[in-house]
mmCIF file of C-alpha atoms in Angstrom:
data_model
loop_
_atom_site.group_PDB
_atom_site.id
_atom_site.type_symbol
_atom_site.label_atom_id
_atom_site.label_comp_id
_atom_site.label_asym_id
_atom_site.label_seq_id
_atom_site.Cartn_x
_atom_site.Cartn_y
_atom_site.Cartn_z
ATOM 1 C CA MET A 1 20.216 42.137 5.660
ATOM 2 C CA LYS A 2 17.727 39.904 7.398
ATOM 3 C CA ILE A 3 15.074 37.993 5.450
ATOM 4 C CA VAL A 4 12.258 35.773 6.985
ATOM 5 C CA THR A 5 11.613 32.600 4.842
ATOM 6 C CA LEU A 6 8.657 30.549 4.806
ATOM 7 C CA ASP A 7 8.133 27.046 3.094
ATOM 8 C CA ILE A 8 4.419 26.645 2.957
ATOM 9 C CA GLY A 9 3.335 23.038 2.124
ATOM 10 C CA GLY A 10 0.142 20.984 2.549
ATOM 11 C CA THR A 11 1.287 19.653 5.805
ATOM 12 C CA SER A 12 3.525 21.954 7.444
ATOM 13 C CA ILE A 13 4.860 25.525 7.276
ATOM 14 C CA LYS A 14 8.559 25.934 7.914
ATOM 15 C CA ALA A 15 10.041 29.184 8.553
ATOM 16 C CA GLY A 16 13.335 30.538 9.489
ATOM 17 C CA GLU A 17 15.783 33.795 9.518
ATOM 18 C CA PHE A 18 18.167 33.916 6.687
ATOM 19 C CA ILE A 19 21.027 36.532 7.244
ATOM 20 C CA ASP A 20 24.509 36.721 5.305
ATOM 21 C CA GLY A 21 23.777 32.967 3.782
ATOM 22 C CA VAL A 22 22.942 31.259 6.958
ATOM 23 C CA LEU A 23 19.505 29.992 7.713
ATOM 24 C CA SER A 24 18.653 29.823 11.638
ATOM 25 C CA ASN A 25 16.082 30.009 14.114
ATOM 26 C CA ILE A 26 13.994 27.495 12.211
ATOM 27 C CA MET A 27 10.533 26.323 13.438
ATOM 28 C CA GLU A 28 7.711 24.131 12.055
ATOM 29 C CA THR A 29 4.076 24.537 12.160
ATOM 30 C CA ASP A 30 0.991 22.425 11.168
ATOM 31 C CA THR A 31 -0.466 24.086 8.114
ATOM 32 C CA GLU A 32 -3.962 23.132 8.958
ATOM 33 C CA ALA A 33 -4.514 23.378 5.356
ATOM 34 C CA PHE A 34 -8.042 21.717 5.431
ATOM 35 C CA LEU A 35 -9.260 24.951 6.810
ATOM 36 C CA GLY A 36 -8.460 27.007 3.641
ATOM 37 C CA GLY A 37 -6.166 29.380 1.956
ATOM 38 C CA ARG A 38 -7.276 32.456 4.103
ATOM 39 C CA HIS A 39 -6.496 30.450 7.396
ATOM 40 C CA VAL A 40 -3.162 29.605 5.798
ATOM 41 C CA MET A 41 -2.198 33.040 5.181
ATOM 42 C CA ASP A 42 -3.587 34.082 8.840
ATOM 43 C CA LYS A 43 -1.018 31.351 10.150
ATOM 44 C CA ALA A 44 1.711 32.762 7.787
ATOM 45 C CA LYS A 45 1.358 36.214 9.492
ATOM 46 C CA GLU A 46 1.377 34.708 13.112
ATOM 47 C CA ILE A 47 4.432 32.942 12.042
ATOM 48 C CA ILE A 48 6.193 36.087 10.530
ATOM 49 C CA HIS A 49 5.119 38.186 13.694
ATOM 50 C CA GLN A 50 7.356 35.918 15.796
ATOM 51 C CA TYR A 51 10.586 37.453 14.016
ATOM 52 C CA ALA A 52 11.582 40.972 14.361
ATOM 53 C CA GLY A 53 13.743 43.392 12.553
ATOM 54 C CA PHE A 54 13.706 41.885 9.200
ATOM 55 C CA ASP A 55 13.838 43.808 5.839
ATOM 56 C CA ARG A 56 12.338 41.278 3.450
ATOM 57 C CA ILE A 57 10.189 38.210 3.351
ATOM 58 C CA GLY A 58 10.643 35.182 1.114
ATOM 59 C CA ILE A 59 7.613 32.744 0.402
ATOM 60 C CA SER A 60 8.172 29.393 -1.016
ATOM 61 C CA THR A 61 4.511 27.779 -1.468
ATOM 62 C CA ALA A 62 2.856 24.837 -2.827
ATOM 63 C CA GLY A 63 0.774 25.465 -5.837
ATOM 64 C CA GLN A 64 1.476 27.314 -9.450
ATOM 65 C CA VAL A 65 2.598 30.824 -8.731
ATOM 66 C CA ASN A 66 2.912 33.910 -10.613
ATOM 67 C CA SER A 67 6.235 35.118 -9.394
ATOM 68 C CA VAL A 68 5.952 38.454 -10.627
ATOM 69 C CA THR A 69 2.371 39.392 -8.799
ATOM 70 C CA GLY A 70 3.041 36.945 -5.994
ATOM 71 C CA THR A 71 -0.348 35.446 -6.602
ATOM 72 C CA ILE A 72 -1.413 31.814 -6.337
ATOM 73 C CA ARG A 73 -2.419 30.954 -10.145
ATOM 74 C CA TYR A 74 -3.922 27.441 -9.043
ATOM 75 C CA ALA A 75 -3.722 25.295 -6.007
ATOM 76 C CA ASN A 76 -5.205 21.922 -5.687
ATOM 77 C CA SER A 77 -7.832 20.916 -3.158
ATOM 78 C CA ASN A 78 -5.223 20.265 -0.524
ATOM 79 C CA ILE A 79 -5.439 23.852 0.310
ATOM 80 C CA PRO A 80 -9.112 24.756 -0.289
ATOM 81 C CA GLY A 81 -9.563 28.339 -1.565
ATOM 82 C CA TYR A 82 -5.896 29.000 -2.099
ATOM 83 C CA THR A 83 -6.164 29.579 -5.750
ATOM 84 C CA GLY A 84 -6.126 33.393 -6.464
ATOM 85 C CA MET A 85 -4.603 34.230 -3.101
ATOM 86 C CA GLU A 86 -2.677 37.612 -3.498
ATOM 87 C CA VAL A 87 -0.019 36.438 -1.044
ATOM 88 C CA LYS A 88 2.697 39.153 -1.904
ATOM 89 C CA LYS A 89 -0.033 41.781 -1.508
ATOM 90 C CA ILE A 90 -1.355 40.434 1.684
ATOM 91 C CA LEU A 91 2.114 40.306 3.446
ATOM 92 C CA GLU A 92 3.606 43.487 2.039
ATOM 93 C CA LYS A 93 0.353 45.301 3.530
ATOM 94 C CA GLU A 94 0.708 43.586 6.913
ATOM 95 C CA PHE A 95 4.433 44.039 7.209
ATOM 96 C CA GLY A 96 5.500 46.927 5.151
ATOM 97 C CA VAL A 97 8.489 44.993 3.544
ATOM 98 C CA PRO A 98 9.263 43.625 0.209
ATOM 99 C CA VAL A 99 7.989 40.106 -0.447
ATOM 100 C CA VAL A 100 8.878 37.475 -2.987
ATOM 101 C CA VAL A 101 6.831 34.620 -3.624
ATOM 102 C CA GLU A 102 7.749 31.468 -5.581
ATOM 103 C CA ASN A 103 6.579 27.904 -6.180
ATOM 104 C CA ASP A 104 8.133 25.407 -3.908
ATOM 105 C CA VAL A 105 9.761 23.308 -6.571
ATOM 106 C CA ASN A 106 11.232 26.337 -8.267
ATOM 107 C CA ALA A 107 12.378 27.823 -5.115
ATOM 108 C CA ALA A 108 14.243 24.612 -4.281
ATOM 109 C CA ALA A 109 16.017 24.718 -7.625
ATOM 110 C CA ILE A 110 17.178 28.341 -6.978
ATOM 111 C CA GLY A 111 18.300 27.153 -3.452
ATOM 112 C CA GLU A 112 20.289 24.638 -4.841
ATOM 113 C CA ALA A 113 21.899 26.967 -7.612
ATOM 114 C CA TYR A 114 22.998 29.398 -5.154
ATOM 115 C CA TYR A 115 23.809 27.371 -1.940
ATOM 116 C CA GLY A 116 23.735 23.728 -2.794
ATOM 117 C CA ALA A 117 24.494 21.066 -5.554
ATOM 118 C CA GLY A 118 24.036 23.396 -8.417
ATOM 119 C CA GLN A 119 26.576 25.971 -7.407
ATOM 120 C CA ASP A 120 28.950 25.034 -10.022
ATOM 121 C CA PHE A 121 26.333 25.442 -12.805
ATOM 122 C CA ASP A 122 24.636 28.406 -14.398
ATOM 123 C CA ASP A 123 22.202 25.998 -16.225
ATOM 124 C CA PHE A 124 20.675 22.652 -14.861
ATOM 125 C CA LEU A 125 17.336 20.768 -14.419
ATOM 126 C CA CYS A 126 16.020 20.036 -10.933
ATOM 127 C CA LEU A 127 13.473 17.333 -10.212
ATOM 128 C CA THR A 128 12.107 16.078 -7.060
ATOM 129 C CA TYR A 129 10.699 12.707 -6.434
ATOM 130 C CA GLY A 130 7.901 12.516 -3.818
ATOM 131 C CA THR A 131 4.078 11.853 -3.711
ATOM 132 C CA GLY A 132 4.661 12.914 -7.817
ATOM 133 C CA VAL A 133 7.344 14.387 -9.736
ATOM 134 C CA GLY A 134 8.244 18.047 -9.647
ATOM 135 C CA GLY A 135 10.742 19.830 -11.762
ATOM 136 C CA ALA A 136 12.236 23.178 -12.488
ATOM 137 C CA ILE A 137 14.388 24.537 -15.438
ATOM 138 C CA VAL A 138 17.248 26.560 -14.527
ATOM 139 C CA MET A 139 19.060 29.095 -16.949
ATOM 140 C CA LYS A 140 21.458 31.550 -15.957
ATOM 141 C CA LYS A 141 20.678 30.938 -12.165
ATOM 142 C CA LYS A 142 17.085 31.853 -12.722
ATOM 143 C CA ILE A 143 14.068 29.939 -13.302
ATOM 144 C CA TYR A 144 12.762 29.458 -16.714
ATOM 145 C CA THR A 145 8.846 30.008 -16.003
ATOM 146 C CA GLY A 146 7.202 29.221 -19.434
ATOM 147 C CA HIS A 147 4.325 31.497 -20.788
ATOM 148 C CA GLN A 148 2.159 31.245 -17.616
ATOM 149 C CA PHE A 149 4.781 30.736 -14.831
ATOM 150 C CA SER A 150 4.350 26.744 -15.101
ATOM 151 C CA ALA A 151 7.172 25.251 -17.031
ATOM 152 C CA GLY A 152 8.925 22.158 -15.625
ATOM 153 C CA GLU A 153 5.875 19.943 -15.236
ATOM 154 C CA PHE A 154 8.030 17.008 -15.798
ATOM 155 C CA GLY A 155 5.580 14.751 -14.127
ATOM 156 C CA GLY A 156 3.564 15.018 -17.123
ATOM 157 C CA ILE A 157 5.864 13.585 -19.558
ATOM 158 C CA ILE A 158 4.097 10.495 -21.472
ATOM 159 C CA VAL A 159 6.115 7.395 -20.919
ATOM 160 C CA HIS A 160 3.502 4.753 -21.441
ATOM 161 C CA ALA A 161 1.361 5.980 -24.162
ATOM 162 C CA SER A 162 -0.820 2.733 -24.121
ATOM 163 C CA LYS A 163 -1.803 3.542 -20.534
ATOM 164 C CA ARG A 164 -3.480 6.937 -21.368
ATOM 165 C CA THR A 165 -7.003 7.460 -20.112
ATOM 166 C CA PRO A 166 -6.912 11.380 -19.825
ATOM 167 C CA GLU A 167 -10.654 11.698 -19.668
ATOM 168 C CA GLU A 168 -10.237 9.800 -16.295
ATOM 169 C CA ASP A 169 -6.740 11.049 -15.339
ATOM 170 C CA ILE A 170 -4.788 13.782 -17.204
ATOM 171 C CA PHE A 171 -1.575 12.031 -15.736
ATOM 172 C CA SER A 172 -2.379 8.681 -16.770
ATOM 173 C CA GLY A 173 0.511 6.863 -18.652
ATOM 174 C CA CYS A 174 2.755 9.803 -17.347
ATOM 175 C CA TYR A 175 6.065 9.910 -15.749
ATOM 176 C CA GLU A 176 5.052 10.730 -12.206
ATOM 177 C CA GLN A 177 2.605 7.622 -12.290
ATOM 178 C CA TYR A 178 5.659 5.285 -12.586
ATOM 179 C CA ALA A 179 8.729 7.364 -11.247
ATOM 180 C CA SER A 180 7.299 9.054 -8.136
ATOM 181 C CA THR A 181 7.989 7.602 -4.340
ATOM 182 C CA THR A 182 4.268 6.868 -4.438
ATOM 183 C CA ALA A 183 4.714 4.482 -7.451
ATOM 184 C CA LEU A 184 7.764 2.652 -5.772
ATOM 185 C CA VAL A 185 5.873 2.202 -2.799
ATOM 186 C CA ARG A 186 2.832 1.042 -4.674
ATOM 187 C CA ASN A 187 5.012 -1.376 -6.431
ATOM 188 C CA ALA A 188 6.765 -2.649 -3.502
ATOM 189 C CA LYS A 189 3.501 -3.215 -1.519
ATOM 190 C CA GLU A 190 2.328 -5.378 -4.230
ATOM 191 C CA LEU A 191 5.284 -7.770 -3.287
ATOM 192 C CA ASP A 192 4.951 -7.307 0.446
ATOM 193 C CA GLN A 193 2.411 -5.198 2.281
ATOM 194 C CA THR A 194 4.857 -4.348 4.920
ATOM 195 C CA LEU A 195 7.003 -2.401 2.561
ATOM 196 C CA THR A 196 4.893 0.742 3.312
ATOM 197 C CA ASP A 197 7.709 3.444 2.587
ATOM 198 C CA GLY A 198 11.178 4.180 1.026
ATOM 199 C CA ARG A 199 13.116 3.603 4.340
ATOM 200 C CA ILE A 200 11.807 0.207 4.839
ATOM 201 C CA ILE A 201 12.285 -0.735 1.134
ATOM 202 C CA PHE A 202 15.989 0.298 1.217
ATOM 203 C CA ASP A 203 16.626 -1.439 4.626
ATOM 204 C CA ARG A 204 15.828 -4.744 2.638
ATOM 205 C CA ILE A 205 17.679 -3.958 -0.733
ATOM 206 C CA GLU A 206 19.822 -6.797 -0.398
ATOM 207 C CA GLN A 207 16.731 -9.180 -0.771
ATOM 208 C CA GLU A 208 16.468 -10.109 -4.501
ATOM 209 C CA GLU A 209 12.945 -9.504 -4.918
ATOM 210 C CA VAL A 210 13.021 -6.125 -3.492
ATOM 211 C CA ARG A 211 15.916 -5.218 -5.334
ATOM 212 C CA GLN A 212 14.257 -6.112 -8.606
ATOM 213 C CA VAL A 213 11.217 -3.989 -7.560
ATOM 214 C CA VAL A 214 13.661 -1.133 -6.946
ATOM 215 C CA ASP A 215 15.688 -1.473 -10.100
ATOM 216 C CA ALA A 216 12.327 -1.664 -12.168
ATOM 217 C CA TRP A 217 11.599 1.828 -10.862
ATOM 218 C CA ILE A 218 14.902 3.095 -11.277
ATOM 219 C CA THR A 219 14.541 2.270 -15.006
ATOM 220 C CA GLU A 220 10.902 4.178 -15.042
ATOM 221 C CA VAL A 221 13.312 7.215 -13.534
ATOM 222 C CA ALA A 222 15.504 6.927 -16.331
ATOM 223 C CA TYR A 223 12.885 6.997 -19.088
ATOM 224 C CA GLY A 224 11.923 10.499 -18.213
ATOM 225 C CA LEU A 225 15.456 11.721 -17.532
ATOM 226 C CA SER A 226 16.476 10.449 -20.916
ATOM 227 C CA THR A 227 13.868 12.593 -22.627
ATOM 228 C CA LEU A 228 14.731 15.428 -20.755
ATOM 229 C CA ILE A 229 18.399 15.064 -21.503
ATOM 230 C CA HIS A 230 17.740 14.881 -25.325
ATOM 231 C CA ILE A 231 15.434 17.821 -25.006
ATOM 232 C CA PHE A 232 17.546 20.335 -23.119
ATOM 233 C CA ASN A 233 21.237 18.700 -23.336
ATOM 234 C CA PRO A 234 21.834 20.028 -19.656
ATOM 235 C CA PRO A 235 25.378 19.716 -18.141
ATOM 236 C CA CYS A 236 23.729 18.717 -14.962
ATOM 237 C CA ILE A 237 20.602 17.364 -13.470
ATOM 238 C CA ILE A 238 19.755 17.497 -9.501
ATOM 239 C CA LEU A 239 17.619 14.878 -8.189
ATOM 240 C CA GLY A 240 15.758 15.899 -4.933
ATOM 241 C CA GLY A 241 13.260 14.454 -2.563
ATOM 242 C CA GLY A 242 13.797 12.202 0.304
ATOM 243 C CA VAL A 243 14.318 8.784 -1.513
ATOM 244 C CA MET A 244 17.095 10.116 -3.789
ATOM 245 C CA LYS A 245 19.341 10.254 -0.799
ATOM 246 C CA GLN A 246 19.911 6.685 -1.252
ATOM 247 C CA LYS A 247 23.311 5.986 -2.703
ATOM 248 C CA TYR A 248 21.910 2.904 -4.385
ATOM 249 C CA ILE A 249 19.685 4.879 -6.761
ATOM 250 C CA LEU A 250 22.378 7.047 -8.080
ATOM 251 C CA ASP A 251 24.841 4.563 -8.838
ATOM 252 C CA LYS A 252 22.298 2.420 -10.423
ATOM 253 C CA LEU A 253 20.664 5.093 -12.391
ATOM 254 C CA ARG A 254 23.968 5.994 -13.902
ATOM 255 C CA ASN A 255 24.239 2.628 -15.285
ATOM 256 C CA ILE A 256 20.912 2.651 -16.671
ATOM 257 C CA LEU A 257 20.434 6.006 -17.887
ATOM 258 C CA TYR A 258 23.533 5.971 -20.056
ATOM 259 C CA THR A 259 22.066 3.007 -21.894
ATOM 260 C CA HIS A 260 19.027 5.121 -22.983
ATOM 261 C CA ILE A 261 20.609 8.313 -24.218
ATOM 262 C CA MET A 262 22.943 8.940 -27.351
ATOM 263 C CA GLU A 263 26.821 8.753 -26.568
ATOM 264 C CA SER A 264 27.143 12.195 -27.248
ATOM 265 C CA TYR A 265 24.956 13.496 -24.235
ATOM 266 C CA ARG A 266 26.530 11.044 -21.822
ATOM 267 C CA ASP A 267 28.665 13.740 -20.251
ATOM 268 C CA VAL A 268 25.782 14.931 -18.308
ATOM 269 C CA ILE A 269 26.326 14.913 -14.368
ATOM 270 C CA LEU A 270 23.853 13.622 -12.110
ATOM 271 C CA ARG A 271 23.852 14.959 -8.503
ATOM 272 C CA GLN A 272 21.866 14.512 -5.385
ATOM 273 C CA ALA A 273 20.252 17.589 -4.003
ATOM 274 C CA VAL A 274 22.061 18.707 -0.654
ATOM 275 C CA LEU A 275 19.685 21.252 0.937
ATOM 276 C CA GLY A 276 17.012 18.883 1.958
ATOM 277 C CA ASN A 277 13.802 20.481 3.298
ATOM 278 C CA THR A 278 15.469 23.780 3.637
ATOM 279 C CA ALA A 279 15.850 24.240 -0.243
ATOM 280 C CA GLY A 280 12.689 26.297 -0.841
ATOM 281 C CA MET A 281 13.848 28.602 2.236
ATOM 282 C CA HIS A 282 17.371 29.264 0.596
ATOM 283 C CA GLY A 283 15.934 29.743 -2.730
ATOM 284 C CA VAL A 284 13.479 32.595 -1.647
ATOM 285 C CA ALA A 285 16.196 34.028 0.324
ATOM 286 C CA ALA A 286 18.289 34.284 -2.823
ATOM 287 C CA ARG A 287 15.220 35.780 -4.630
ATOM 288 C CA ALA A 288 14.866 38.279 -1.884
ATOM 289 C CA TYR A 289 18.331 39.514 -2.040
ATOM 290 C CA GLU A 290 17.683 40.522 -5.597
ATOM 291 C CA ILE A 291 14.555 42.920 -4.987
ATOM 292 C CA LYS A 292 15.348 46.336 -6.225
ATOM 293 C CA GLU A 293 14.226 49.154 -3.959
ATOM 294 C CA ASN A 294 12.109 51.803 -5.299
#
């Protein structure tokens, strides 16, 4: 079976062919999201038309997704007019093959479940650290979606209640304000304006003052994880996002985290995600395999 997979983000659309567990013929195109949701769908069609002889389509996309109807429940202003887009209906009409649509973080978690760091586990939590903090709950190799397909918004955990001003920012005092890569870079730039991204920060990790900033940020990461561990008691937590490729983070995080959780929970395994920016495409391919023909 041949599956065409797309990962639609605010900056780029990645695409590839998935055959027998192998992703190939990968291409990347600017999303031009500022032109709106309809333009994004037209661009997705153009990309898919460049592939031939496929049996199914898998779409990983930004935004909250009703994964049953394949509709965008909500998308922020990064892709204007994307909310309400009937992605599954549009692409099935265009190509005449079954289509699955999934939120990008959930898709990445499914990818890790079947082809990556989560292969050894039926249940785990997956968190991605970037501009914000995204999350997914995997149970029996499937996503727990919640009431309206939006479970796993771990970035909304309140970690600093005294900083809450929800009338101004619903995420004030919340986890993603302190544990995202955005937060790390913001704090590092307060120390030195040249520390503009994670790569530069970790190139200078041997400097005491830089390491102190990083360690303080890792402690913030641990706060949210300790809450999730006590709620879900997961066997494994998979950590994704470019910054989490740094070995220093995982080593330090284990040391800090275990001081914040009860001893009976300390058998939880922390793993780095391994599929990188192809995780979402792997995930929707896995879901596409599960489609039952009418």
